Tab-separated table of C-alpha atoms in Angstrom:
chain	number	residue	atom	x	y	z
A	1311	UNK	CA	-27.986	-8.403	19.244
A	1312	UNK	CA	-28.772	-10.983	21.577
A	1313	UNK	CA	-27.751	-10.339	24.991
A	1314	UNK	CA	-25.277	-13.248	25.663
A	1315	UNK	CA	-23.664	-12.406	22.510
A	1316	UNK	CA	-23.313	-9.279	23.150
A	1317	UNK	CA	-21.998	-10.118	26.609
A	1318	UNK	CA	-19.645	-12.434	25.257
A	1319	UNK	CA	-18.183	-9.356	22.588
A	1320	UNK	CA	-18.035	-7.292	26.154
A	1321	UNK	CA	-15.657	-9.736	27.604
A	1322	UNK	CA	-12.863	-9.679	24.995
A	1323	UNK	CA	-10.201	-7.752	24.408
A	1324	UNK	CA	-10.114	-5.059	21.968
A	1325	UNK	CA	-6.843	-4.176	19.716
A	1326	UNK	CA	-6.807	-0.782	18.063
A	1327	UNK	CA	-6.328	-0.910	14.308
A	1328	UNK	CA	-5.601	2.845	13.518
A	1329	UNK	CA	-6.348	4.765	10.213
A	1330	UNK	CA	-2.915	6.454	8.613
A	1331	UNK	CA	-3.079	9.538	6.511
A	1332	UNK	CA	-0.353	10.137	3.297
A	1333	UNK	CA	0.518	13.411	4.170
A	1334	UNK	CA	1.968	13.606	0.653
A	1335	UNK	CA	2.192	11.330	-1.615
A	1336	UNK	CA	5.696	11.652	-4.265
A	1337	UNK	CA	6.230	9.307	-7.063
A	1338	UNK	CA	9.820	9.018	-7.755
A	1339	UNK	CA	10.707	6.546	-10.574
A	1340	UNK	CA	9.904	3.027	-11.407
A	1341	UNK	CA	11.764	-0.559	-10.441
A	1342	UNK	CA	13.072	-2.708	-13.050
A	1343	UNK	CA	9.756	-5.115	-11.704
A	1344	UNK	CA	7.245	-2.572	-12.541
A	1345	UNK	CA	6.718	-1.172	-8.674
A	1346	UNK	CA	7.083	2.608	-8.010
A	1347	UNK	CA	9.096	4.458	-6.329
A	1348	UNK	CA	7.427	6.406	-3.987
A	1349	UNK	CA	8.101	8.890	-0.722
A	1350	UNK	CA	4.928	9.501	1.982
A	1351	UNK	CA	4.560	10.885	5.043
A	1352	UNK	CA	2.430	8.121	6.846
A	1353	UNK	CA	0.829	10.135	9.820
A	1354	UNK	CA	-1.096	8.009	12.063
A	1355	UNK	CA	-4.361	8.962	13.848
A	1356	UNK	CA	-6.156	7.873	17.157
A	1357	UNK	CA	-9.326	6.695	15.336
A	1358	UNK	CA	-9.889	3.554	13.489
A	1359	UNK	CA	-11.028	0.062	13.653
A	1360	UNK	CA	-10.749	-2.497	16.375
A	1361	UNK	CA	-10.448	-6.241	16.256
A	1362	UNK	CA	-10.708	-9.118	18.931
A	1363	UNK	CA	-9.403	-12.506	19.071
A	1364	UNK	CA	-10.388	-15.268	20.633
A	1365	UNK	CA	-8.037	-18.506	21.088
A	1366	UNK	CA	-8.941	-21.808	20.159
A	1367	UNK	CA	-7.194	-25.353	20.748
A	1368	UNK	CA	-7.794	-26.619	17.439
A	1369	UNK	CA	-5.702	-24.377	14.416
A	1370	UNK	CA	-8.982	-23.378	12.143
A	1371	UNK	CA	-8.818	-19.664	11.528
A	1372	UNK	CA	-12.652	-17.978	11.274
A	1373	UNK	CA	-13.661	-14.555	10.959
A	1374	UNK	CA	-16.333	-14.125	13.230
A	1375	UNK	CA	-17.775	-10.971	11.094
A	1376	UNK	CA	-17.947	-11.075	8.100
A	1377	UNK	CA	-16.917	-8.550	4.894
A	1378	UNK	CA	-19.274	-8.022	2.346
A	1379	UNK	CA	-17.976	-8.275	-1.092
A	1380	UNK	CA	-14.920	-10.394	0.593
A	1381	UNK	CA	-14.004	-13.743	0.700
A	1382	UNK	CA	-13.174	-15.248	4.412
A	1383	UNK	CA	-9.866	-16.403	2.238
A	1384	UNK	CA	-8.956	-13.067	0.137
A	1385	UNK	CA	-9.421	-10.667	3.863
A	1386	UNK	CA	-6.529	-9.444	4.921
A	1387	UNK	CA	-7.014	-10.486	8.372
A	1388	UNK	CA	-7.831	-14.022	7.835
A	1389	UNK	CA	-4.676	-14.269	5.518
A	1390	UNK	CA	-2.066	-12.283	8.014
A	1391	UNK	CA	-3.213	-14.812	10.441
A	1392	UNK	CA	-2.496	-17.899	8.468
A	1393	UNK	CA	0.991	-16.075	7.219
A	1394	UNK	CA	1.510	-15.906	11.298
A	1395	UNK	CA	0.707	-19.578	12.331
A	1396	UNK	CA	2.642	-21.389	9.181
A	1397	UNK	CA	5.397	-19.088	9.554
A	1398	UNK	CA	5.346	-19.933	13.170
A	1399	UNK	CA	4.308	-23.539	13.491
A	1400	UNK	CA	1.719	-22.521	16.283
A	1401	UNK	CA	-0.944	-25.275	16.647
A	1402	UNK	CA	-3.891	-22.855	18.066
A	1403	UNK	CA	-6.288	-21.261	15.936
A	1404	UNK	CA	-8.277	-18.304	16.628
A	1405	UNK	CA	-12.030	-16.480	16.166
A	1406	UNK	CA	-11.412	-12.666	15.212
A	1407	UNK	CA	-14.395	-10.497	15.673
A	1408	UNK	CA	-14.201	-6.915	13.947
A	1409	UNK	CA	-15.976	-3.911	14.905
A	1410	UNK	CA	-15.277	-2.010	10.791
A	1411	UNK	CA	-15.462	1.566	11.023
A	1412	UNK	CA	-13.287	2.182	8.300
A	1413	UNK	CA	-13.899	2.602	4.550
A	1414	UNK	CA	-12.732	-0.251	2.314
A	1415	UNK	CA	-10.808	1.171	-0.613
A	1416	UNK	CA	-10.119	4.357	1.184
A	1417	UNK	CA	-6.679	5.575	1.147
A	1418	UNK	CA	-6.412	5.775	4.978
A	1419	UNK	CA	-5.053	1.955	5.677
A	1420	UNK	CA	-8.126	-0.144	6.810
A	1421	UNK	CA	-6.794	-3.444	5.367
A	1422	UNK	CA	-3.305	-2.942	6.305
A	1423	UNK	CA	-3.729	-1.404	9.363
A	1424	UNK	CA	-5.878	-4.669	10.131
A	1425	UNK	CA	-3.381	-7.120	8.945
A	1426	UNK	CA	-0.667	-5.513	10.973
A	1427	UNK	CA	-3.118	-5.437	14.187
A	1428	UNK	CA	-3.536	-9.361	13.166
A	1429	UNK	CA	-0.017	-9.969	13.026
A	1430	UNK	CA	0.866	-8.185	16.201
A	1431	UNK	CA	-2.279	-9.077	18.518
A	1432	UNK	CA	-1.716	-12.965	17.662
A	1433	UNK	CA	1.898	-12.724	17.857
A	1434	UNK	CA	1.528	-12.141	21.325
A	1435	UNK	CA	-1.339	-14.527	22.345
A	1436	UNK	CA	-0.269	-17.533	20.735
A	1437	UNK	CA	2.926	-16.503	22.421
A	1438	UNK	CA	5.240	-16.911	19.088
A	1439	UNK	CA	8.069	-14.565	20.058
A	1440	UNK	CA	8.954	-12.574	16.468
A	1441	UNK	CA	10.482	-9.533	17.506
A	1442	UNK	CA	8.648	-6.125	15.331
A	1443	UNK	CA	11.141	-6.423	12.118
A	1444	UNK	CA	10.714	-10.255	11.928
A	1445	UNK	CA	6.835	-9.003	12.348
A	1446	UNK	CA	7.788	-5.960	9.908
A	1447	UNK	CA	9.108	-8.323	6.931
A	1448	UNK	CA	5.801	-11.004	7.588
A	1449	UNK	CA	3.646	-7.710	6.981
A	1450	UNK	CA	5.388	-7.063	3.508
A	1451	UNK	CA	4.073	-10.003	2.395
A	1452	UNK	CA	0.551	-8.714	2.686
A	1453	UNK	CA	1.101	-5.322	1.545
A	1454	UNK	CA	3.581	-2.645	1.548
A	1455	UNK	CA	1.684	-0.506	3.974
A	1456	UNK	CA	1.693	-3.168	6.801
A	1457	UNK	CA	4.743	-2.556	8.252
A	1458	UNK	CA	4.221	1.097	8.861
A	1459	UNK	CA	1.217	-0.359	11.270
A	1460	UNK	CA	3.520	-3.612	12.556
A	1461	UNK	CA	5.981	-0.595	13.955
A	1462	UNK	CA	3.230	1.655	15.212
A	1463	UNK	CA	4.960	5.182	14.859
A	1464	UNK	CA	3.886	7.918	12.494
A	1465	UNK	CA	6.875	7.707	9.422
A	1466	UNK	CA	8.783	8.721	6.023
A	1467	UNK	CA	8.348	6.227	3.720
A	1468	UNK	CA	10.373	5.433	0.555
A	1469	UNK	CA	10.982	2.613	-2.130
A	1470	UNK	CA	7.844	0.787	-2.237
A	1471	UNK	CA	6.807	1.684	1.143
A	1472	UNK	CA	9.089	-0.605	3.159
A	1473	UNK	CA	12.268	1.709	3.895
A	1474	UNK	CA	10.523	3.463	6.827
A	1475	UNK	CA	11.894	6.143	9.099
A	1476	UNK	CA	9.879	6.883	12.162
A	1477	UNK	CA	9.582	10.674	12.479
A	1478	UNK	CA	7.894	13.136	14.842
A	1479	UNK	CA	5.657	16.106	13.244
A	1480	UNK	CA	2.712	18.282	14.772
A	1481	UNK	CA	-0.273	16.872	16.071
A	1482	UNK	CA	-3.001	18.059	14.334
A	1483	UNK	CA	-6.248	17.545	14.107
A	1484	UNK	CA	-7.912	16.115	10.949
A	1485	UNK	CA	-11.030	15.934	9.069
A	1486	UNK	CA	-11.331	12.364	6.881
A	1487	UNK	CA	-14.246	12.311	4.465
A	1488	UNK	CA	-15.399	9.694	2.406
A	1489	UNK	CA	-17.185	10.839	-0.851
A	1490	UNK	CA	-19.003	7.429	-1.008
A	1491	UNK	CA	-16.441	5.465	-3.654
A	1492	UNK	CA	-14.356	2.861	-4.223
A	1493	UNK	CA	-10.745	3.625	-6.046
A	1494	UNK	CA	-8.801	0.835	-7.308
A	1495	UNK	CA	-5.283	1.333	-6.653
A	1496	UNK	CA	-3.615	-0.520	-9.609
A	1497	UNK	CA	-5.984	1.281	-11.949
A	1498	UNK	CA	-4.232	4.345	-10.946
A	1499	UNK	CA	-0.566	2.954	-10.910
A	1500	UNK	CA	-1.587	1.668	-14.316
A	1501	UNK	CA	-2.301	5.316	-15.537
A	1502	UNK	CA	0.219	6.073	-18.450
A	1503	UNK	CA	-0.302	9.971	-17.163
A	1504	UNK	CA	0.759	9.269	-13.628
A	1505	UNK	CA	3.328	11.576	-13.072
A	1506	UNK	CA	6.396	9.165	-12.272
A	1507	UNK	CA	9.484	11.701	-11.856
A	1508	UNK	CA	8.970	13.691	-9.248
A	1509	UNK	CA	12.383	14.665	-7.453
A	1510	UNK	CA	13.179	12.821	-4.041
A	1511	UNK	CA	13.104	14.976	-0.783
A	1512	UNK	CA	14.687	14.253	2.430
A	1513	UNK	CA	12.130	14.159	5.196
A	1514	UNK	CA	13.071	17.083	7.299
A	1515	UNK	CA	12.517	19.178	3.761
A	1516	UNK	CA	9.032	18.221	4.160
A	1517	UNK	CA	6.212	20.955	4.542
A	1518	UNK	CA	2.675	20.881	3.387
A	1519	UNK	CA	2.172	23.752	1.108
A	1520	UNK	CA	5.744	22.473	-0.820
A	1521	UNK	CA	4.455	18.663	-1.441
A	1522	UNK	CA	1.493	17.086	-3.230
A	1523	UNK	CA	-0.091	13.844	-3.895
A	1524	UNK	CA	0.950	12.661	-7.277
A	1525	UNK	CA	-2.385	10.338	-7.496
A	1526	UNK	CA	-4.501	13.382	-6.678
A	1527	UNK	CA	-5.427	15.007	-10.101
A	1528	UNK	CA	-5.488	11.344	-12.141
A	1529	UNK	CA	-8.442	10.123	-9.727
A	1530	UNK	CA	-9.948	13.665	-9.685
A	1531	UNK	CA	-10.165	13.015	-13.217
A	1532	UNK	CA	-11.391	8.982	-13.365
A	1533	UNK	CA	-13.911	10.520	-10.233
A	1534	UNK	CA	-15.502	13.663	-10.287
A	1535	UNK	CA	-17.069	13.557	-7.239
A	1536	UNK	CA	-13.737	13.261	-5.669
A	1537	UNK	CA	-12.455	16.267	-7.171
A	1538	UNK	CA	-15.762	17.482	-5.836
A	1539	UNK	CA	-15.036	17.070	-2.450
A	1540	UNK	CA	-11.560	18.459	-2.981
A	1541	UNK	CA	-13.079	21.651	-3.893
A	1542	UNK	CA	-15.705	21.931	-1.211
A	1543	UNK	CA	-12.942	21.379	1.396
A	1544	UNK	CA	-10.120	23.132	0.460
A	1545	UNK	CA	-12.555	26.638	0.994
A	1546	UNK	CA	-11.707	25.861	4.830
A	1547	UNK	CA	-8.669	24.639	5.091
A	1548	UNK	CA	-5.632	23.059	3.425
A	1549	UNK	CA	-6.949	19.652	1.997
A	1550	UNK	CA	-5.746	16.738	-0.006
A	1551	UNK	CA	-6.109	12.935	-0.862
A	1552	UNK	CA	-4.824	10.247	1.115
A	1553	UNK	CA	-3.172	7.616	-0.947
A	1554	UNK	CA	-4.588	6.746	-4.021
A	1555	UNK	CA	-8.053	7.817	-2.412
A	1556	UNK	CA	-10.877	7.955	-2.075
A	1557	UNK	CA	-10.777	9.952	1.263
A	1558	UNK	CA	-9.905	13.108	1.333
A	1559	UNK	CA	-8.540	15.231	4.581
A	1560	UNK	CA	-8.245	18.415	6.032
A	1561	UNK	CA	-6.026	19.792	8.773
A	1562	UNK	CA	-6.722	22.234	11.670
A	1563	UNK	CA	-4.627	22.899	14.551
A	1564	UNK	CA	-7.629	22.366	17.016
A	1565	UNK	CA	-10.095	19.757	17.417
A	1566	UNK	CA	-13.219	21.909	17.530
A	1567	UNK	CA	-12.345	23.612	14.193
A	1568	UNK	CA	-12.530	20.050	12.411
A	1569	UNK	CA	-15.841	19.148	13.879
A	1570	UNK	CA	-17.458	22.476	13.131
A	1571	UNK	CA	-16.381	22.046	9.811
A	1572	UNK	CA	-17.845	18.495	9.523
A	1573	UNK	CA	-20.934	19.326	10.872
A	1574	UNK	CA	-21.640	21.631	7.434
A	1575	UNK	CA	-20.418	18.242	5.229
A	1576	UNK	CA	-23.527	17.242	3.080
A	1577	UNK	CA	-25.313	14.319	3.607
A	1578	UNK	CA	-24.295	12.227	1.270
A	1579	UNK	CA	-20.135	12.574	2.358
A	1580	UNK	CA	-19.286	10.608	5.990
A	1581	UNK	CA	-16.412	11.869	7.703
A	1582	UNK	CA	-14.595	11.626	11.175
A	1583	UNK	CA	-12.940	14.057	13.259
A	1584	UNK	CA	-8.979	12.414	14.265
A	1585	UNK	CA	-5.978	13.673	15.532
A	1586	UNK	CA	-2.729	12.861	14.236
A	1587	UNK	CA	-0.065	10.830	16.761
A	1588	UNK	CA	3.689	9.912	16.640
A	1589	UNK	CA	2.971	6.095	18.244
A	1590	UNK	CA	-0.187	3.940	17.085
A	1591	UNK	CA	-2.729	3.463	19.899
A	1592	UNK	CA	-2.063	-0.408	19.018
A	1593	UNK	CA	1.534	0.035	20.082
A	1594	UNK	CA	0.247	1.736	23.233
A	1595	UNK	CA	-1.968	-1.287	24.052
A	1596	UNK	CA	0.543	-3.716	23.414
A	1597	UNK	CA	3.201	-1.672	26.096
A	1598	UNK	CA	0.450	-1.973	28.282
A	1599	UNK	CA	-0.524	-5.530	27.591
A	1600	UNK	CA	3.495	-6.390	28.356
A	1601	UNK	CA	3.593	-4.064	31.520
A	1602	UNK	CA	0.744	-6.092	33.553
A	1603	UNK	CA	1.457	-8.277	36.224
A	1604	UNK	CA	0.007	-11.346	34.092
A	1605	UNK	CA	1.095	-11.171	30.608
A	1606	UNK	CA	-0.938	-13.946	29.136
């Protein structure tokens, strides 16, 4: 990279964009519109993406790096920060620079997690005032992960994802892998052998070995080499999808556990070592941001 560039990247500010986990994944019934029901556990973890922004007097919005297979106008980034400014009025514009570490199309939140880090980030440096649920309700226009991420604390999530109740569970430690696909999520919400009925449980009922992910076994089926993975994990500790995939994760109660297990993964599956949190490292940057002596 050239070296003023690269200086210039130095200078900004970074904002966390965290990776999320479904612990489990329930689907409870359908909506008269078509949209499930469901119940998750959305644990948050302390690895992810991070995305800079920097200000600009006139109000064109540019994404600095670009996605490949993504429009500038489809990205969930670019569009969370045009939802922002219209909503707002705000005349500035901004130039977002992303440093992607996440999969795209992997279960664990990339897009939404981004969004929400777009939504909150800019909400405080173009100094538009929306207080987290006025934030919150913006982020449900983009997708009804966002506002899990907009809140920043590990939660139980019902209806479509929106009725969130922030909760508190262990912090383990995590192995994410990525066998290498791409799932499409209303494929599998289109499947007529989804299972759709599964009976509602109140969070603090929730335990591991007594839930499951109800997308698990229809995209083992679509994609074998998810099931794959499933199998080669679940021989060292207690595994499962995340979402409607493709990652997969496994938990250990210590962090050198996980990475002795991913340093057997084959070559041709990428994982990361995370630990699970209660509040999103963006949430912690943004307490700090507000507890300096200059704010802006």
């Amino acid at each position: 990279m050239d070296p003023v560039v690269m200086a210039r990247k130095t200078d900004l500010m970074w904002w966390p964009s965290p990776a999320k986990l479904n612990l489990f994944l329930h689907i409870t019934g359908r909506y008269p519109n078509g949209y499930h029901q469901l119940q998750s556990l959305f644990q948050l973890l302390d690895a992810g993406d991070q995305l800079a922004f920097e200000i600009t007097p006139a109000p064109t919005i540019k994404l600095v790096t670009p996605m490949a297979g993504i429009s500038e106008q489809d990205n969930l980034i670019y569009r969370a920060a045009r939802l922002l400014q219209q909503h707002t009025g705000v005349a500035q514009g901004v130039a977002i620079h992303i440093d992607k570490q996440l999969p795209m199309g992997g279960g664990i939140g990339g897009g939404s997690s981004n969004a929400a880090t777009t939504l909150v980030a800019l909400n405080h440096l173009w100094q538009c005032n929306l207080d987290e649920q006025s934030l919150a309700e913006l982020g449900l226009q983009l997708g009804a992960d966002v506002p899990v991420f907009v809140r920043g604390h590990t939660a139980f999530a019902e209806g479509v994802g929106e009725q969130i109740t922030p909760v508190d569970v262990a912090g383990d430690w995590y192995l994410v892998v990525n066998p290498g696909i791409h799932v499409s999520t209303p494929a599998v919400f289109g499947e007529p052998d989804l299972p759709r009925d599964t009976a509602p449980i109140a969070w603090q009922e929730y335990a591991f070995e007594k839930t499951r992910n109800d997308c698990q076994q229809i995209v083992g089926k679509r994609h074998p080499e998810v099931a794959k993975l499933l199998q080669w994990l679940v021989h060292y500790a207690p595994s499962r999808m995340t979402g409607t995939g493709a990652c997969v994760f496994a938990t250990f109660s210590n962090e050198d556990a996980a990475r002795n297990v991913q340093a057997k993964l084959p070559a041709h599956w990428t994982g990361f070592v995370a630990r699970g949190v209660a509040q999103s490292p963006l949430k912690q940057q943004l307490h700090d941001v507000y507890a300096a002596p200059d704010r802006h």
